[in-house]
Amino acid sequence: MDRKDGIGGRELTTKDLVEMYRLMLQSRCFTEQVLVWYEEGRLPQGLHPSVGQEAVGVGACYGLGPDDWVIPSLRTAEAFWTRGVTMLEQLNAMLGNAASVSRGKETSHHAGYPERGILAGTGIVGGSIPVAVGGALALKMRGSEGVMVSFFGDGASNRGDFHEALNLAAVLEAPVVFVCENNLYAQTVPAAVGMAIEDIADRAMGYGMPGRVVDGQDVVAVYAATQGAVGRARRGEGPTLLECKTYRFLPHYPIFEEKRPAEEIERWRERDPIEMLGRRLEEEGLLDEQGKLEMEEAIEAELQEAIGEAEGMPMPDPQEVFENVYREPVEAMGL
Amino acid sequence: MDRKDGIGGRELTTKDLVEMYRLMLQSRCFTEQVLVWYEEGRLPQGLHPSVGQEAVGVGACYGLGPDDWVIPSLRTAEAFWTRGVTMLEQLNAMLGNAASVSRGKETSHHAGYPERGILAGTGIVGGSIPVAVGGALALKMRGSEGVMVSFFGDGASNRGDFHEALNLAAVLEAPVVFVCENNLYAQTVPAAVGMAIEDIADRAMGYGMPGRVVDGQDVVAVYAATQGAVGRARRGEGPTLLECKTYRFLPHYPIFEEKRPAEEIERWRERDPIEMLGRRLEEEGLLDEQGKLEMEEAIEAELQEAIGEAEGMPMPDPQEVFENVYREPVEAMGL
Amino acid sequence: MRTLRYNQALCEALRQEMDRDERVFVLGEDIARHGGVYRVTEGLLERFGPERVIDTPISESGIVGLAVGAALLGMRPVVEIQFMDLITIAMDQIVNSAAKARFVHDGALHAPLVVRTMNLGKGTVYSSQELEAWFTHVPGLKVVMPSDPYDAKGLLISAIRDPDPVIFIEHKALYRIEGEVEEEAYTVPLGQAKLPREGDDVTVVAWSSMVGVAEAAADSLADEGIGVEVIDPRTLVPFDRERVVASVCKTGRLVIVHQAVRRGGFGAEVAAAVTESEAFGYLMAPIRRVANPGVPVPKSGALHPPALPGEADVIGAVRDVMAYG
Amino acid sequence: MRTLRYNQALCEALRQEMDRDERVFVLGEDIARHGGVYRVTEGLLERFGPERVIDTPISESGIVGLAVGAALLGMRPVVEIQFMDLITIAMDQIVNSAAKARFVHDGALHAPLVVRTMNLGKGTVYSSQELEAWFTHVPGLKVVMPSDPYDAKGLLISAIRDPDPVIFIEHKALYRIEGEVEEEAYTVPLGQAKLPREGDDVTVVAWSSMVGVAEAAADSLADEGIGVEVIDPRTLVPFDRERVVASVCKTGRLVIVHQAVRRGGFGAEVAAAVTESEAFGYLMAPIRRVANPGVPVPKSGALHPPALPGEADVIGAVRDVMAYG
Ligand SMILES: Cc1ncc(C[n+]2csc(CCOP(=O)(O)OP(=O)(O)O)c2C)c(N)n1
Ligand SMILES: Cc1ncc(C[n+]2csc(CCOP(=O)(O)OP(=O)(O)O)c2C)c(N)n1
Ligand SMILES: [Mg+2]
Ligand SMILES: [Mg+2]
């Protein structure tokens, strides 16, 4: 049910709210633990922490169906969890072992899980926005009911590909929802240095599509806004740009020094999306302190088991690097 | 003197209006004659006729000073005339003779005349918009009062470079004026097929700069709007996007079949920029039929003389192709 | 067999593949209403409608990216990039989104798209660059360069049916040439060279618009008693290395001809591959490349002779390698 | 002389040139506040202020285009593109706006900009591509690839002072290596190779991060009694052809080493140029290339050995060419 103001989706049940809370919590636990393991040298790489931004990916993906597709940004870990990817799978991808979805060819944040409607994004910020439009067009051409959700950051919205993709989506009426995770920084460059506007949603007008500013810390608001846009897209009414205002509580990547104003970080930490939903669940008597603790313990248990299993996996055979460059083996190329 | 509404520039005198008329007329005569010569095989190439759009280039360049720079689009022949380039010079460029500004290396619509503040645009539609921003930034850094004017079409505004350039100009407060010649078509593709919006000026909002729709058939309106924007830029108030609504009366290039609706062409022909100014000049008693005729004759005479002179010029020495690839001769590159 | 022009042969390939497989669609600038600047998509809009024949805005990067997404989700897009110089805008989408899709998804997905583009040969400085070498350097891409109408049709059909991204490079100088073309749909396999001339003295490897130039040179040289074997690889990736190596083992002399700039051109790869191969021991003369000597292609025809390789250059190079030693 | 790390040497070059010439300015992503991901621009913001040290939005095409415009109107911009794979976005501006500016203006204007970028070697699939070959194929561009701190500083100063557009390619694997670097500003001329090892048996041409690998291989091979001459061309355009040809005339054997993909790599050009040269008559064995065998660089270290060339591969290739015939 979508209202005129772009708010949509079915009414969320208690179970839904608790599950959204769990997904965000899992994301937080996973990230924090991975960063420790990375520090300890137990993982060959870190990740781009989404701590603070969990509501965006969870809210936007919750309520998507099996025919829908997403392309996560480098930071949308939540898209994976919400689409059903397990922590074990992502740990396998980070370790690059033989059990990982790409058998070691690429890492977790560029992983694709086609059977769960996840396309891998490339490492080129903004580059997957036109790809998402093409995916949406294919869904439309094939007569699928599916919708594509494209995630990217504020920084990506300054790329030419953002412009070309949104314009193409509008003229082709592609069933795509653009979810901009505006966390106010592109690596170390403040959004205010990278653009002379406040709201990226304002760019939508230049393409002839609706643009909406969404509270990216409120998972229910993100859910409702995305569902509204998904509904429009499914009905053939074209694309929407959603700008989710959010903030990452940690630096861009572990090696980056924190230079953002402490008080800015503090201010945003007061709007921790997990705590915000947690408070509501508690107030409404849906999940108490004890319930949360048990949930966290369950996640931690799964995580510890997963790392053990992931580390126990064999590594891929080095010769596999020659597979899936082309359909044919590399030697068949002659040179 | 610039008014708040973006209308600016000094009051135009009779002499100015007559000169603007003459520049537009010269452009028309030149283009029509060149197309005939091209048909006859007398010129090795045609041009992208600006017939119908003359008010844009003339209005925008008229009133620019010696420190100002422009980058014409492939169709802004008027920028050359208004900045003082002669018909002989452009014919030399079209013939690729030894007297041409690039000694045969490139043709007229990609010609640069640095001493008259004209940078050559590349053949990549939209590619010179960021270059213009960089030029503007250089002017600012060097402490010049100069302003850069960047011309491009409606089609170019769908390129990623348009987006990146306008955004960069806004954040860097570069003294640049973007003049979009919206002639409703990109080659054969209607603007309405290429974008889902009516006014390209609306895109300005996404960058945090003013955007204005201008009557591109009214040379005085274009002059005033550009001067307003130039004034802003000169005062350090940053860039402006002007969208001049216009129309080309002829196909994109001689080889293209005319498939646009006849009645659309007819409708726009009623707003011929030369006739519009001509009527005003006549009504105000500034230039009569006789005066116009004499003007046209003078242009034709200059043109006929120019082609003779241009055709009499020697061709460049073929070995010159190795010059100005680098500062050093090509052989110095070793390979 | 009836004859068709190169552009008509391409158009027929598109039409027949679109008839056969409804996943195939075409998109690009001026390809629908106008039928393509070189008429390769003529009549397709009328036959297949605007959903499958799409005029796009000027957004080269965007439309290639879009085609990749559509290909990943089951379609078979054929994009037109109006000329090679414009592909410089779309390199990220080609190199990162298209070429690596199969690899990062470890084969669970792949990107069967075709990017059609054309080398114009002589245009302005900005429309004459021949950049095939770039694509050969990128694992994951196949590179096809037909030199006549028959191959144009058969290779385009192969490219469309190929499960990997293919850069399909046409040539303006070839659009009007005529040749025999079968009416039925047929494929010319990727990776098989052809030998339009056989000979024992010198191997000349040439592709695209240079094949005809090499043939003409071979014919002139035959009169001098020099037997030139002309090899047209037809596809640069995959490359029919065996055929070239075998020929050089026979002739002991190799001249490579392309219109692209010599430095860093694909001719260097051919020369290097031969030098690395068993043909090394048979080489009787230095390998020679006939190519653009390292300048932008100028607009003025007066400046063309040193910039653009022609028949005389090929003849000169063949004579040189014959005279060596 | 004091020692500096490669990235510090680069930083010093920028600082000294910005002190010397106020037309020089730097721009790129994360270069001002953060001092660059690899700290090459560290401290510049504090010294020169935000007008000359500019953090830009993520707009690779836009910022290179902007730098071209600024260069044409008298400035000396140094742009940073955070890693080579991203330059795929900026190819139009590099190839069309920058490389051809001098030509189309017939020298009345020129575009003295430097595009600094880095090959990362091993990152993800999307951050490990080494694409120097593309730029060598484009007339108008110079291509510089320093392999140690001394050259890094001297070549960057030369690049900044050079009147033509320069693609300046650093390497992640080199940023932390230390070496002696003069305190004063100095230039290392473009186009002059150096010979970190001399030897009579085999010539090994290697650049950037592969120079150290080649040196290590040479040292091991010396123990076997094989004299390897290692040549580091330092700049690919201009290229010190004479030095390489002279060496091959002496040794009769050539191995070329680069981390980029073999097919279409610049190694092919080196091989072809030598085969075309007077060195042809001296060649005693096929030329060998040690390079990526044609795969995207995978993320998992387990898959690296066949993908990334190393010392053992160089040693193997040298032994092969020694054993030939
Ligand atoms: C086109 C491109 N430029 C630069 C980079 C290097 N880089 C990686 S992440 C990043 C910042 C992205 O910012 P944003 O889009 O806001 O996403 P966020 O990291 O904030 O989630 C940059 C500059 C890149 N990967 N791609
Ligand atoms: C990036 C790019 N794509 C395509 C072309 C081929 N082309 C040349 S002019 C043109 C149309 C340009 O339309 P517009 O920007 O509206 O300018 P107009 O010709 O209408 O003045 C096209 C598609 C090109 N030169 N550059
Ligand atoms: Mg961000
Ligand atoms: Mg137009």
Short mmCIF file of N, CA and C in Angstrom, two decimals, chain C residues 130-212:
data_model
loop_
_atom_site.label_atom_id
_atom_site.label_comp_id
_atom_site.label_asym_id
_atom_site.label_seq_id
_atom_site.Cartn_x
_atom_site.Cartn_y
_atom_site.Cartn_z
N GLU C 130 42.30 5.01 -33.85
CA GLU C 130 41.99 3.58 -33.92
C GLU C 130 42.60 2.96 -32.67
N LEU C 131 41.74 2.52 -31.80
CA LEU C 131 42.19 2.19 -30.44
C LEU C 131 42.02 0.72 -30.08
N GLU C 132 41.96 -0.16 -31.06
CA GLU C 132 41.74 -1.58 -30.76
C GLU C 132 42.75 -2.14 -29.77
N ALA C 133 43.98 -1.63 -29.83
CA ALA C 133 45.03 -2.18 -28.96
C ALA C 133 44.64 -2.13 -27.48
N TRP C 134 43.99 -1.04 -27.08
CA TRP C 134 43.59 -0.92 -25.68
C TRP C 134 42.78 -2.12 -25.20
N PHE C 135 41.85 -2.53 -26.04
CA PHE C 135 40.91 -3.58 -25.61
C PHE C 135 41.57 -4.94 -25.56
N THR C 136 42.57 -5.14 -26.43
CA THR C 136 43.26 -6.43 -26.42
C THR C 136 44.04 -6.61 -25.11
N HIS C 137 44.31 -5.51 -24.44
CA HIS C 137 45.12 -5.52 -23.22
C HIS C 137 44.27 -5.87 -21.99
N VAL C 138 42.98 -6.01 -22.18
CA VAL C 138 42.07 -6.17 -21.04
C VAL C 138 41.49 -7.59 -21.00
N PRO C 139 41.94 -8.41 -20.05
CA PRO C 139 41.38 -9.75 -19.94
C PRO C 139 39.87 -9.69 -19.77
N GLY C 140 39.20 -10.56 -20.49
CA GLY C 140 37.74 -10.58 -20.39
C GLY C 140 37.04 -10.06 -21.62
N LEU C 141 37.76 -9.28 -22.43
CA LEU C 141 37.17 -8.72 -23.64
C LEU C 141 37.61 -9.50 -24.87
N LYS C 142 36.71 -9.65 -25.81
CA LYS C 142 37.06 -10.16 -27.13
C LYS C 142 37.02 -8.98 -28.10
N VAL C 143 37.82 -9.06 -29.13
CA VAL C 143 37.95 -7.92 -30.04
C VAL C 143 37.86 -8.40 -31.48
N VAL C 144 36.87 -7.89 -32.18
CA VAL C 144 36.55 -8.37 -33.53
C VAL C 144 36.66 -7.22 -34.52
N MET C 145 37.29 -7.46 -35.66
CA MET C 145 37.48 -6.39 -36.65
C MET C 145 37.30 -6.92 -38.07
N PRO C 146 36.07 -7.03 -38.55
CA PRO C 146 35.83 -7.61 -39.87
C PRO C 146 36.31 -6.70 -41.00
N SER C 147 36.79 -7.32 -42.06
CA SER C 147 37.32 -6.54 -43.18
C SER C 147 36.47 -6.61 -44.43
N ASP C 148 35.41 -7.40 -44.43
CA ASP C 148 34.56 -7.43 -45.63
C ASP C 148 33.13 -7.79 -45.24
N PRO C 149 32.19 -7.65 -46.17
CA PRO C 149 30.77 -7.85 -45.82
C PRO C 149 30.48 -9.27 -45.31
N TYR C 150 31.09 -10.27 -45.90
CA TYR C 150 30.81 -11.64 -45.48
C TYR C 150 31.18 -11.83 -44.00
N ASP C 151 32.40 -11.43 -43.68
CA ASP C 151 32.84 -11.56 -42.29
C ASP C 151 32.05 -10.65 -41.36
N ALA C 152 31.69 -9.49 -41.87
CA ALA C 152 30.94 -8.55 -41.04
C ALA C 152 29.68 -9.23 -40.51
N LYS C 153 28.96 -9.86 -41.39
CA LYS C 153 27.72 -10.51 -40.95
C LYS C 153 28.01 -11.71 -40.04
N GLY C 154 28.88 -12.57 -40.50
CA GLY C 154 29.12 -13.80 -39.75
C GLY C 154 29.77 -13.55 -38.41
N LEU C 155 30.65 -12.58 -38.35
CA LEU C 155 31.30 -12.28 -37.07
C LEU C 155 30.35 -11.55 -36.13
N LEU C 156 29.48 -10.70 -36.67
CA LEU C 156 28.56 -10.01 -35.77
C LEU C 156 27.59 -11.01 -35.15
N ILE C 157 27.15 -11.97 -35.94
CA ILE C 157 26.27 -13.00 -35.37
C ILE C 157 27.02 -13.80 -34.30
N SER C 158 28.25 -14.15 -34.59
CA SER C 158 29.05 -14.84 -33.55
C SER C 158 29.20 -13.99 -32.30
N ALA C 159 29.44 -12.71 -32.50
CA ALA C 159 29.65 -11.81 -31.36
C ALA C 159 28.39 -11.73 -30.51
N ILE C 160 27.25 -11.64 -31.17
CA ILE C 160 25.99 -11.53 -30.42
C ILE C 160 25.74 -12.82 -29.63
N ARG C 161 26.08 -13.94 -30.24
CA ARG C 161 25.82 -15.22 -29.56
C ARG C 161 26.90 -15.57 -28.54
N ASP C 162 28.00 -14.86 -28.60
CA ASP C 162 29.10 -15.16 -27.68
C ASP C 162 28.71 -14.77 -26.25
N PRO C 163 29.07 -15.59 -25.29
CA PRO C 163 28.67 -15.26 -23.92
C PRO C 163 29.54 -14.20 -23.25
N ASP C 164 30.57 -13.73 -23.91
CA ASP C 164 31.45 -12.75 -23.30
C ASP C 164 31.29 -11.38 -23.98
N PRO C 165 31.72 -10.33 -23.30
CA PRO C 165 31.62 -9.01 -23.92
C PRO C 165 32.57 -8.89 -25.12
N VAL C 166 32.03 -8.39 -26.19
CA VAL C 166 32.79 -8.29 -27.44
C VAL C 166 32.84 -6.83 -27.89
N ILE C 167 34.04 -6.37 -28.19
CA ILE C 167 34.20 -5.05 -28.81
C ILE C 167 34.27 -5.31 -30.31
N PHE C 168 33.27 -4.82 -31.01
CA PHE C 168 33.11 -5.13 -32.42
C PHE C 168 33.41 -3.86 -33.20
N ILE C 169 34.52 -3.86 -33.92
CA ILE C 169 35.02 -2.62 -34.52
C ILE C 169 34.84 -2.64 -36.03
N GLU C 170 33.98 -1.77 -36.50
CA GLU C 170 33.73 -1.63 -37.93
C GLU C 170 34.66 -0.55 -38.47
N HIS C 171 34.58 -0.30 -39.78
CA HIS C 171 35.44 0.76 -40.32
C HIS C 171 34.69 1.55 -41.37
N LYS C 172 34.77 2.86 -41.23
CA LYS C 172 34.06 3.73 -42.16
C LYS C 172 34.48 3.48 -43.60
N ALA C 173 35.74 3.22 -43.82
CA ALA C 173 36.23 3.02 -45.18
C ALA C 173 35.65 1.75 -45.80
N LEU C 174 35.04 0.90 -45.00
CA LEU C 174 34.52 -0.36 -45.52
C LEU C 174 33.01 -0.36 -45.72
N TYR C 175 32.29 0.59 -45.13
CA TYR C 175 30.83 0.49 -45.13
C TYR C 175 30.23 0.35 -46.54
N ARG C 176 30.88 0.96 -47.51
CA ARG C 176 30.28 0.92 -48.85
C ARG C 176 30.81 -0.19 -49.73
N ILE C 177 31.78 -0.93 -49.25
CA ILE C 177 32.28 -1.98 -50.14
C ILE C 177 31.26 -3.12 -50.20
N GLU C 178 31.21 -3.74 -51.36
CA GLU C 178 30.23 -4.80 -51.57
C GLU C 178 30.91 -6.15 -51.58
N GLY C 179 30.15 -7.15 -51.25
CA GLY C 179 30.70 -8.50 -51.30
C GLY C 179 29.58 -9.50 -51.20
N GLU C 180 29.88 -10.72 -51.51
CA GLU C 180 28.87 -11.77 -51.44
C GLU C 180 28.57 -12.12 -49.98
N VAL C 181 27.30 -12.26 -49.71
CA VAL C 181 26.86 -12.55 -48.35
C VAL C 181 25.69 -13.52 -48.42
N GLU C 182 25.77 -14.61 -47.70
CA GLU C 182 24.66 -15.56 -47.70
C GLU C 182 23.42 -14.94 -47.08
N GLU C 183 22.26 -15.34 -47.57
CA GLU C 183 21.03 -14.78 -47.02
C GLU C 183 20.72 -15.31 -45.63
N GLU C 184 20.95 -16.59 -45.46
CA GLU C 184 20.68 -17.19 -44.16
C GLU C 184 21.63 -16.63 -43.10
N ALA C 185 21.22 -16.74 -41.86
CA ALA C 185 22.12 -16.40 -40.77
C ALA C 185 23.24 -17.45 -40.73
N TYR C 186 24.45 -17.01 -40.55
CA TYR C 186 25.58 -17.93 -40.43
C TYR C 186 26.59 -17.30 -39.49
N THR C 187 27.48 -18.11 -38.99
CA THR C 187 28.50 -17.55 -38.10
C THR C 187 29.88 -17.73 -38.71
N VAL C 188 30.73 -16.79 -38.44
CA VAL C 188 32.16 -16.94 -38.70
C VAL C 188 32.78 -17.05 -37.32
N PRO C 189 33.45 -18.14 -37.02
CA PRO C 189 33.93 -18.32 -35.65
C PRO C 189 34.98 -17.28 -35.26
N LEU C 190 34.95 -16.89 -34.01
CA LEU C 190 35.97 -15.97 -33.50
C LEU C 190 37.28 -16.76 -33.36
N GLY C 191 38.38 -16.15 -33.78
CA GLY C 191 39.68 -16.79 -33.55
C GLY C 191 40.22 -17.54 -34.75
N GLN C 192 39.56 -17.43 -35.89
CA GLN C 192 40.10 -18.09 -37.09
C GLN C 192 40.47 -17.06 -38.13
N ALA C 193 41.76 -17.00 -38.40
CA ALA C 193 42.24 -16.07 -39.43
C ALA C 193 41.82 -16.57 -40.80
N LYS C 194 41.89 -15.67 -41.78
CA LYS C 194 41.76 -16.15 -43.17
C LYS C 194 42.93 -15.62 -43.98
N LEU C 195 43.15 -16.25 -45.12
CA LEU C 195 44.30 -15.91 -45.96
C LEU C 195 43.83 -15.46 -47.32
N PRO C 196 43.55 -14.18 -47.48
CA PRO C 196 43.07 -13.74 -48.78
C PRO C 196 44.12 -13.88 -49.90
N ARG C 197 45.38 -13.96 -49.55
CA ARG C 197 46.42 -14.22 -50.56
C ARG C 197 47.39 -15.23 -49.95
N GLU C 198 47.82 -16.20 -50.74
CA GLU C 198 48.86 -17.10 -50.26
C GLU C 198 50.17 -16.78 -50.98
N GLY C 199 51.25 -17.02 -50.29
CA GLY C 199 52.54 -16.71 -50.91
C GLY C 199 53.65 -17.27 -50.06
N ASP C 200 54.85 -17.35 -50.62
CA ASP C 200 55.93 -18.03 -49.93
C ASP C 200 57.03 -17.11 -49.42
N ASP C 201 56.99 -15.86 -49.83
CA ASP C 201 58.15 -15.01 -49.53
C ASP C 201 58.01 -14.15 -48.27
N VAL C 202 56.86 -13.56 -48.11
CA VAL C 202 56.67 -12.64 -46.98
C VAL C 202 55.25 -12.82 -46.44
N THR C 203 55.14 -12.82 -45.13
CA THR C 203 53.81 -12.82 -44.50
C THR C 203 53.43 -11.38 -44.17
N VAL C 204 52.23 -10.99 -44.59
CA VAL C 204 51.73 -9.67 -44.22
C VAL C 204 50.47 -9.88 -43.38
N VAL C 205 50.51 -9.44 -42.15
CA VAL C 205 49.32 -9.52 -41.29
C VAL C 205 48.68 -8.14 -41.27
N ALA C 206 47.40 -8.09 -41.63
CA ALA C 206 46.68 -6.81 -41.69
C ALA C 206 45.25 -7.07 -41.27
N TRP C 207 44.60 -6.05 -40.73
CA TRP C 207 43.19 -6.23 -40.36
C TRP C 207 42.37 -5.01 -40.71
N SER C 208 41.06 -5.21 -40.68
CA SER C 208 40.10 -4.14 -40.92
C SER C 208 40.39 -3.46 -42.26
N SER C 209 40.40 -2.16 -42.30
CA SER C 209 40.54 -1.47 -43.59
C SER C 209 41.89 -1.72 -44.24
N MET C 210 42.84 -2.25 -43.53
CA MET C 210 44.17 -2.46 -44.09
C MET C 210 44.29 -3.77 -44.87
N VAL C 211 43.29 -4.64 -44.76
CA VAL C 211 43.38 -5.90 -45.50
C VAL C 211 43.36 -5.63 -47.00
N GLY C 212 42.44 -4.79 -47.42
CA GLY C 212 42.36 -4.45 -48.85
C GLY C 212 43.65 -3.80 -49.33
#
